[in-house]
CSV table of C-alpha atoms and ligand atoms in Angstrom, one decimal:
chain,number,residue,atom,x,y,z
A,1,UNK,CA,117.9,82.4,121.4
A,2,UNK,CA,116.9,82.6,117.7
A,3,UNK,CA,115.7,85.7,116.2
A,4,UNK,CA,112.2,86.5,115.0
A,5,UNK,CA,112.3,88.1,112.1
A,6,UNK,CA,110.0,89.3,109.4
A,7,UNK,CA,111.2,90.5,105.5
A,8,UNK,CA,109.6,91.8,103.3
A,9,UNK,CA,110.3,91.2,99.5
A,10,UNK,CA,109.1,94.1,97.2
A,11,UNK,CA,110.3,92.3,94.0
A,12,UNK,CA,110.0,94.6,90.9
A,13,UNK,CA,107.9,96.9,92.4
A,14,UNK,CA,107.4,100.5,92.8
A,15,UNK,CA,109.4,103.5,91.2
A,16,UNK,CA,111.2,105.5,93.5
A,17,UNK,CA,108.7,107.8,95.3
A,18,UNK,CA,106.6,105.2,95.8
A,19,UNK,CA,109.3,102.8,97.1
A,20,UNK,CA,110.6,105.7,99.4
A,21,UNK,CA,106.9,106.7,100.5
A,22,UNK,CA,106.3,102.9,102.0
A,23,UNK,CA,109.8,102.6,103.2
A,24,UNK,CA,109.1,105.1,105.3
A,25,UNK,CA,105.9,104.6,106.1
A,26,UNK,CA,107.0,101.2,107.1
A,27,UNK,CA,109.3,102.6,109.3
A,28,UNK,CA,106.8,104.8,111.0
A,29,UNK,CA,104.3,101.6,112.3
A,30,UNK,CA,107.0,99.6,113.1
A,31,UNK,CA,108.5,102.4,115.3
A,32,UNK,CA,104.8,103.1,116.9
A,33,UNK,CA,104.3,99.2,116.7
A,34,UNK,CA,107.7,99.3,119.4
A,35,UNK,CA,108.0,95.2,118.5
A,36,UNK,CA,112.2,95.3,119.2
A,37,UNK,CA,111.7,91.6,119.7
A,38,UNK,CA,111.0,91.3,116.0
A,39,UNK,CA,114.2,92.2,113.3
A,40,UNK,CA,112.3,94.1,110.4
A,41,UNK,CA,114.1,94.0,106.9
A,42,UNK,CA,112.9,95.3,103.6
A,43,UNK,CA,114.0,94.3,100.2
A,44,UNK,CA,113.4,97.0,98.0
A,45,UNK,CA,114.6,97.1,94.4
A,46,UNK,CA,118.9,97.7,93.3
A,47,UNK,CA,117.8,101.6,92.2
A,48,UNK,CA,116.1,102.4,95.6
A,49,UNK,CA,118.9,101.0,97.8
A,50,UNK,CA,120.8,104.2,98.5
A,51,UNK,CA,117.9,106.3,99.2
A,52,UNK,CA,116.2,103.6,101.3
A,53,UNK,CA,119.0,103.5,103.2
A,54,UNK,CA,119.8,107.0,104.0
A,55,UNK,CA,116.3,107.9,105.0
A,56,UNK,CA,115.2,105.0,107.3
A,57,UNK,CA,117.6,102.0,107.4
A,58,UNK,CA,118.4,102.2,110.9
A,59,UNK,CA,118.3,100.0,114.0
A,60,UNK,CA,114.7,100.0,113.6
A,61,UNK,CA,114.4,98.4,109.8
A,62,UNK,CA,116.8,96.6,108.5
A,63,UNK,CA,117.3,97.2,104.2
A,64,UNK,CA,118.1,94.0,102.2
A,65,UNK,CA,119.1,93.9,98.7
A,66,UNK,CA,117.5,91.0,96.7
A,67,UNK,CA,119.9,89.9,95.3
A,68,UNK,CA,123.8,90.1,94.1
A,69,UNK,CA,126.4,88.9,91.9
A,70,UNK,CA,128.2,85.7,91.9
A,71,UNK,CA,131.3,87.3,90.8
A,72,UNK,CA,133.4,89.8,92.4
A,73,UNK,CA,134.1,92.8,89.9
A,74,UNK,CA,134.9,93.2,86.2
A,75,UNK,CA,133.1,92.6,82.7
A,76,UNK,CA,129.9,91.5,83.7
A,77,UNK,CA,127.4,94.1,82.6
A,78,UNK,CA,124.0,94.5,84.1
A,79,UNK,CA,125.5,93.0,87.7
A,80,UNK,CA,125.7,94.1,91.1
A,81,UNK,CA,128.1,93.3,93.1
A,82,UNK,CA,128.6,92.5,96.8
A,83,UNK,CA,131.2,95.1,97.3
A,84,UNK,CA,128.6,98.0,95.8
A,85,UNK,CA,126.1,96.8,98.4
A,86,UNK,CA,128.8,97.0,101.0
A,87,UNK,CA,129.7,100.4,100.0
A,88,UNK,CA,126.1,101.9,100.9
A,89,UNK,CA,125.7,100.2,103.7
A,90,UNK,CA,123.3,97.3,102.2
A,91,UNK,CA,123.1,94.6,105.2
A,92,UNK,CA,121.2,91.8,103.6
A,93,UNK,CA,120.7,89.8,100.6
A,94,UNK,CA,118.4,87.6,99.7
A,95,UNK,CA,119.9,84.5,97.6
A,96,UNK,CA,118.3,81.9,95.7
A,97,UNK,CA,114.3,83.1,95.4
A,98,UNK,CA,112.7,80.6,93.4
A,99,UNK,CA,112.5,83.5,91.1
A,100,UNK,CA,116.1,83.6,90.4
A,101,UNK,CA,116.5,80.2,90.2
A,102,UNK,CA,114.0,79.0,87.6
A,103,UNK,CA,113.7,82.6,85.1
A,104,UNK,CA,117.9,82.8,85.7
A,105,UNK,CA,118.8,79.5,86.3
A,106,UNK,CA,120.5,80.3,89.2
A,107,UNK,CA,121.8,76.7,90.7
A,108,UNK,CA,123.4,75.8,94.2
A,109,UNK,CA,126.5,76.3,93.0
A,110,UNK,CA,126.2,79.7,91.8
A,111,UNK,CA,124.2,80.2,94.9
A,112,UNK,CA,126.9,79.2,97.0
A,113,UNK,CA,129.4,81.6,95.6
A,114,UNK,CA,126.8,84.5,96.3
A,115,UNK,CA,126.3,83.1,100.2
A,116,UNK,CA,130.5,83.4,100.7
A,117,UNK,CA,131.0,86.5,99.4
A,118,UNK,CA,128.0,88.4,100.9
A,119,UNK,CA,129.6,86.5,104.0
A,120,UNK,CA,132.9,87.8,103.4
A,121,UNK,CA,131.2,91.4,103.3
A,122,UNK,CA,129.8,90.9,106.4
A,123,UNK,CA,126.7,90.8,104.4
A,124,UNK,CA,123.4,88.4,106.2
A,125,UNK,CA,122.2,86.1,103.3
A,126,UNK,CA,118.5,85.3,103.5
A,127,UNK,CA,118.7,81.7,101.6
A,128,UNK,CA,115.9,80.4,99.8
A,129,UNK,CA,115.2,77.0,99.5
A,130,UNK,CA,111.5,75.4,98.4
A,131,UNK,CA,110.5,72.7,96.4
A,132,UNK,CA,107.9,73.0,93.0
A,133,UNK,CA,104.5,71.1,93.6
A,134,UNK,CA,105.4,68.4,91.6
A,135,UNK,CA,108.3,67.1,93.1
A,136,UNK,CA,105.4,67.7,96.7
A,137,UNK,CA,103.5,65.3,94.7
A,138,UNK,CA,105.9,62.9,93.7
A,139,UNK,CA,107.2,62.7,97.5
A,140,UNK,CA,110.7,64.1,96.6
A,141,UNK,CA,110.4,67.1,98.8
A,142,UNK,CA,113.0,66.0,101.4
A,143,UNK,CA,115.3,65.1,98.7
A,144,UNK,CA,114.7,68.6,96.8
A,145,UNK,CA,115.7,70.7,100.2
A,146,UNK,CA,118.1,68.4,101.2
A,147,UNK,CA,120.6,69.4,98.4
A,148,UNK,CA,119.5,72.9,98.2
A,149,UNK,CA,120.6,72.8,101.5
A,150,UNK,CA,123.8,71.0,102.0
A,151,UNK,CA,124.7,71.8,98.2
A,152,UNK,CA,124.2,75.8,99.2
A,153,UNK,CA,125.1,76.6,102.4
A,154,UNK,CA,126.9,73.5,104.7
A,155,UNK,CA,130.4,74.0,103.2
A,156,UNK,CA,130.3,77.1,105.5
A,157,UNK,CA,132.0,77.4,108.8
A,158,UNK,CA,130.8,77.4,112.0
A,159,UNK,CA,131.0,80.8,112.3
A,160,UNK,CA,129.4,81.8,108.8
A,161,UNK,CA,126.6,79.8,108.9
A,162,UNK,CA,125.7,81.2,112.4
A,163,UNK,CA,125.2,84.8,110.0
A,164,UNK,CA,122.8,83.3,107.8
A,165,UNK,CA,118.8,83.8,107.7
A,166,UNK,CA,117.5,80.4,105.8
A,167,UNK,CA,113.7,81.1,104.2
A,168,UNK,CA,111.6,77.9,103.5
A,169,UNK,CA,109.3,79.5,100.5
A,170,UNK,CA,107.8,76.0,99.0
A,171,UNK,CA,107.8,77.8,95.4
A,172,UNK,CA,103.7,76.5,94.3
A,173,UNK,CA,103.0,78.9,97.5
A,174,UNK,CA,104.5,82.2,96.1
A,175,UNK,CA,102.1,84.5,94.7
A,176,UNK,CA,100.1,81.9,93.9
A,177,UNK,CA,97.0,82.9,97.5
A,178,UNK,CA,97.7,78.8,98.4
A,179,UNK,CA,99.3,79.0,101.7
A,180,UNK,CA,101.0,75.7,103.1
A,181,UNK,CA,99.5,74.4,106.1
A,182,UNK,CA,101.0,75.2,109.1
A,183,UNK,CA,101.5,71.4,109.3
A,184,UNK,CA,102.9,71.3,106.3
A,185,UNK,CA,105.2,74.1,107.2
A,186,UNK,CA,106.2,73.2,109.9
A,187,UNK,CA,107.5,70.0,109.0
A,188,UNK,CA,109.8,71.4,106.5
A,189,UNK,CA,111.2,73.9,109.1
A,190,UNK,CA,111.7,71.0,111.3
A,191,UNK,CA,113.8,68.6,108.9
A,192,UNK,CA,115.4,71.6,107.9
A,193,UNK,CA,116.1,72.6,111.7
A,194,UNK,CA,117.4,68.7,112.0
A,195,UNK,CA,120.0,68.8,108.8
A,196,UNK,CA,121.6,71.6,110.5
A,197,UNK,CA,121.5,69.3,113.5
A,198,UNK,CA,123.4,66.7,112.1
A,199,UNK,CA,125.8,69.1,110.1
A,200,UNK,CA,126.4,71.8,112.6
A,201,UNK,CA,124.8,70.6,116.4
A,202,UNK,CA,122.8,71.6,119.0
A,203,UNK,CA,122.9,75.3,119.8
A,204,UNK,CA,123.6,76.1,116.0
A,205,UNK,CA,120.6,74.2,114.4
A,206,UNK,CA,118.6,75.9,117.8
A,207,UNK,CA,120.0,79.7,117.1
A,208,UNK,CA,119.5,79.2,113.2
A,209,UNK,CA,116.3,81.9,112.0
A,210,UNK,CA,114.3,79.9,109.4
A,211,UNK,CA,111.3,82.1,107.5
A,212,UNK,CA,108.1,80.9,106.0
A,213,UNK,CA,107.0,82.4,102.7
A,214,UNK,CA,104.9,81.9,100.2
A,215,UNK,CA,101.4,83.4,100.5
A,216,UNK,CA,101.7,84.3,104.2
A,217,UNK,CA,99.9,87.0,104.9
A,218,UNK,CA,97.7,89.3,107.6
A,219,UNK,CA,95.1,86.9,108.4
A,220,UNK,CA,97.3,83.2,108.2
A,221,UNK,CA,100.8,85.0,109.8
A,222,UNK,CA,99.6,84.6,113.7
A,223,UNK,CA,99.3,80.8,112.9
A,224,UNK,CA,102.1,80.1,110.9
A,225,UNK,CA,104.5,81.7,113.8
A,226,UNK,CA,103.0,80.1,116.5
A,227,UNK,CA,104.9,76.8,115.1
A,228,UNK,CA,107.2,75.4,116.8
A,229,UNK,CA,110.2,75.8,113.8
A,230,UNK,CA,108.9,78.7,112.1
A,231,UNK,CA,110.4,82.1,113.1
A,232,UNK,CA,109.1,84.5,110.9
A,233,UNK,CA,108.7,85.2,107.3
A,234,UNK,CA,109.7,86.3,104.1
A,235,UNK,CA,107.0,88.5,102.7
A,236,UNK,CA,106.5,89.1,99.0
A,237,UNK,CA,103.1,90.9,97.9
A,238,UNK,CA,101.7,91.5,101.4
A,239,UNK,CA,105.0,93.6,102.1
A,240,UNK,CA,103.7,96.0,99.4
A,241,UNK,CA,101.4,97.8,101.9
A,242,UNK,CA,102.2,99.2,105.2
A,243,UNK,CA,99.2,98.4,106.9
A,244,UNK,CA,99.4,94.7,106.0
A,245,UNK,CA,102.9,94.4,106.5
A,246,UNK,CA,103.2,95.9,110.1
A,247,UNK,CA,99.8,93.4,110.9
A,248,UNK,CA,102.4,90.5,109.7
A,249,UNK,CA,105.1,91.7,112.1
A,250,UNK,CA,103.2,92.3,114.7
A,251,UNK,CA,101.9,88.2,114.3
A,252,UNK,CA,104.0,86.7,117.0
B,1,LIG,C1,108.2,85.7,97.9
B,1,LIG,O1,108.3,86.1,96.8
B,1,LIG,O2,109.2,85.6,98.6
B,1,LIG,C2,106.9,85.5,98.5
B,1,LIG,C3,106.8,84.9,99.6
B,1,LIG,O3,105.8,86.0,97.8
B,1,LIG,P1,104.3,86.0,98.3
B,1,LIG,O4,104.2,86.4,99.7
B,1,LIG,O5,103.6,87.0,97.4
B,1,LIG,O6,103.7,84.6,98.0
């Protein structure tokens, strides 16, 4: 059975103390919230990863980095690489925000190279795929997540892409208050669910976690997990307060 799971993207957000305080603090309701059903993951920033970690990433909350380096090692100043988040214990990545793609032109391919080497590092990648609101309008949505898909992740094996964590996050819904529609959600996470039908079968496409973000929040997160497809959520400024967060989690 597919995992639930809720994430919680901090973005550039918080200095230290204050990312250590809600880290923990996080840690705390989810502990007295006792959902073990649900994986919890937070994605603080690359300078609060260590500390994160050594203070509350546990079984209980999972600590994601948000994102990593194409390339393995050498001359490329201001990167991170997957070994560093190896090294202090870092267990998932989050690849391809819409973020990263449009301000850093981050492309499938590049994408792609970050999903196999996080992989290789036994590393969980939380992919993000979405489309912008004009290509919505102009009816190319399909088309749009179709590539990001099969372009970024469905050269994998069998037994990578049954690691992965895929996050629908239709990009004209992220930070923006407009929410899709559960409908409308959930009939992305359904043709999604159905390309990795057709690539990778049955029990994979059924055992595959796929997120909702964009907007999703306290009072919209009960619906939104109730769909069929959706199993969970990526969670971006909602996940900057405990009390919200843990009402998010606690959604299902
Ligand atoms: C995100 O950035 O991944 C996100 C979903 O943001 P928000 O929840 O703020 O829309």
């Amino acid at each position: 059975m597919r995992k639930k799971i809720v994430a919680g993207n901090w973005k550039m957000n918080t200095n230290i103390s204050e990312g250590l305080y809600l880290a923990k603090d996080v840690n705390r309701l989810v502990l007295e919230a006792n959902t073990r059903e649900v994986g919890v993951i937070i994605a603080p920033p690359f300078t609060h990863l260590t500390e994160i970690i050594r203070n509350v990433g546990s079984s209980t909350i999972s600590v994601s980095a948000q994102n990593c380096s194409s390339e393995q090692k050498g001359a490329f100043t201001g990167e991170v690489s997957v070994s560093m988040l190896h090294s202090i214990g870092c267990t998932h990545c989050i690849v391809g925000h819409s973020e990263r793609r449009s301000y850093f032109h981050e492309d499938n391919v590049i994408l792609n190279k970050k999903v196999k080497l996080l992989l290789q590092a036994g590393i969980i990648p939380i992919y993000c795929c979405g489309e912008v609101l004009k290509e919505r309008e102009e009816g190319k949505l399909f088309d749009v997540i179709s590539s990001q898909i099969s372009d970024g992740i469905f050269n994998l094996t069998d037994y990578e892409f049954k690691k992965l964590i895929i996050a629908y996050e239709p990009v004209w819904a992220i930070g923006t208050g407009v929410v899709a529609t559960p409908q409308q959600a959930q009939e992305m996470h359904a043709f999604i669910r159905d390309l990795i039908f057709k690539k990778y079968g049955s029990a994979i496409s059924q055992d595959t976690t796929i997120l909702y973000g964009g907007s999703c929040n306290a009072a919209n997160a009960k619906e939104l997990f109730s769909c069929k497809d959706i199993d969970g959520g990526l969670i971006g400024g909602a996940s900057l307060k405990a009390d919200d967060f843990i009402k998010i989690v606690t959604s299902f």
